[in-house]
Amino acid sequence: TNLTIRGLRIKSHRNGNAHNAIINGLSGYQIGGSGAHKTDAAVPYVLSIEYCELIECTNGMLIGPNWNGVVNMTSCVVTDCSAGDQSHGIYISEVQEHNVVGCLFRTTSNAIAQSNAGHLLKSRAEYLNVKACMFDPRIGGSARCIDYSSGGHLDVRGCVMFKPDTPSFSTSNMFIA
């Protein structure tokens, strides 16, 4: 099953740590299992997000687990998508593959600080491929540009990553962890 979302510009309203993600779901997309484990018989899907702009969402995208899922992001802009320490610009749970190409992740003076746990891009995909992207948390801040906490196969090429300018973010936070 394939789903493509193309050309949307969505400005949301952040609501504390409530998950008002604009693109939310697909964890319930399964047959004979929850999709949360590699052995579950979840329905394979490909979700493609292209040429979209997500602004001021608690989580710009929040995709639940499905080990047969593939999520592609191409030429998207994610701005100020945070609402505290447990929210992220993009959060992709356990999927087979997550490809991010030519995207801009940024925070501005309008961002809500997320110094301890919020990340511009968080993915638990088995394969995470990030190419030709820019990560710019210099003004609003972020705990890290990319959080890949479940391990797996990570390929980052041709990206530009900035550290936040404020001391509360820049001394201990890493680009990728």
mmCIF file of C-alpha atoms in Angstrom, residues 119 121-124 128 143-151 154 156 161 172-177:
data_model
loop_
_atom_site.group_PDB
_atom_site.id
_atom_site.type_symbol
_atom_site.label_atom_id
_atom_site.label_comp_id
_atom_site.label_asym_id
_atom_site.label_seq_id
_atom_site.Cartn_x
_atom_site.Cartn_y
_atom_site.Cartn_z
ATOM 1 C CA HIS A 119 15.136 16.559 18.783
ATOM 2 C CA LEU A 121 14.528 14.442 13.838
ATOM 3 C CA LYS A 122 13.973 11.299 15.899
ATOM 4 C CA SER A 123 13.804 7.935 14.186
ATOM 5 C CA ARG A 124 13.755 4.358 15.437
ATOM 6 C CA LEU A 128 17.792 5.616 8.540
ATOM 7 C CA ALA A 143 18.747 18.697 22.353
ATOM 8 C CA ARG A 144 20.225 17.268 19.146
ATOM 9 C CA CYS A 145 19.760 17.405 15.413
ATOM 10 C CA ILE A 146 19.211 13.662 14.901
ATOM 11 C CA ASP A 147 18.295 11.137 17.578
ATOM 12 C CA TYR A 148 18.746 7.533 16.472
ATOM 13 C CA SER A 149 18.411 5.878 19.845
ATOM 14 C CA SER A 150 17.385 2.374 18.751
ATOM 15 C CA GLY A 151 20.478 1.775 16.648
ATOM 16 C CA LEU A 154 22.526 4.970 9.865
ATOM 17 C CA VAL A 156 24.096 10.530 6.825
ATOM 18 C CA MET A 161 24.261 20.662 10.978
ATOM 19 C CA SER A 172 26.552 19.157 26.124
ATOM 20 C CA ASN A 173 24.299 18.402 23.196
ATOM 21 C CA MET A 174 25.522 16.353 20.271
ATOM 22 C CA PHE A 175 24.611 16.580 16.603
ATOM 23 C CA ILE A 176 23.695 12.889 16.360
ATOM 24 C CA ALA A 177 23.155 10.458 19.214
#
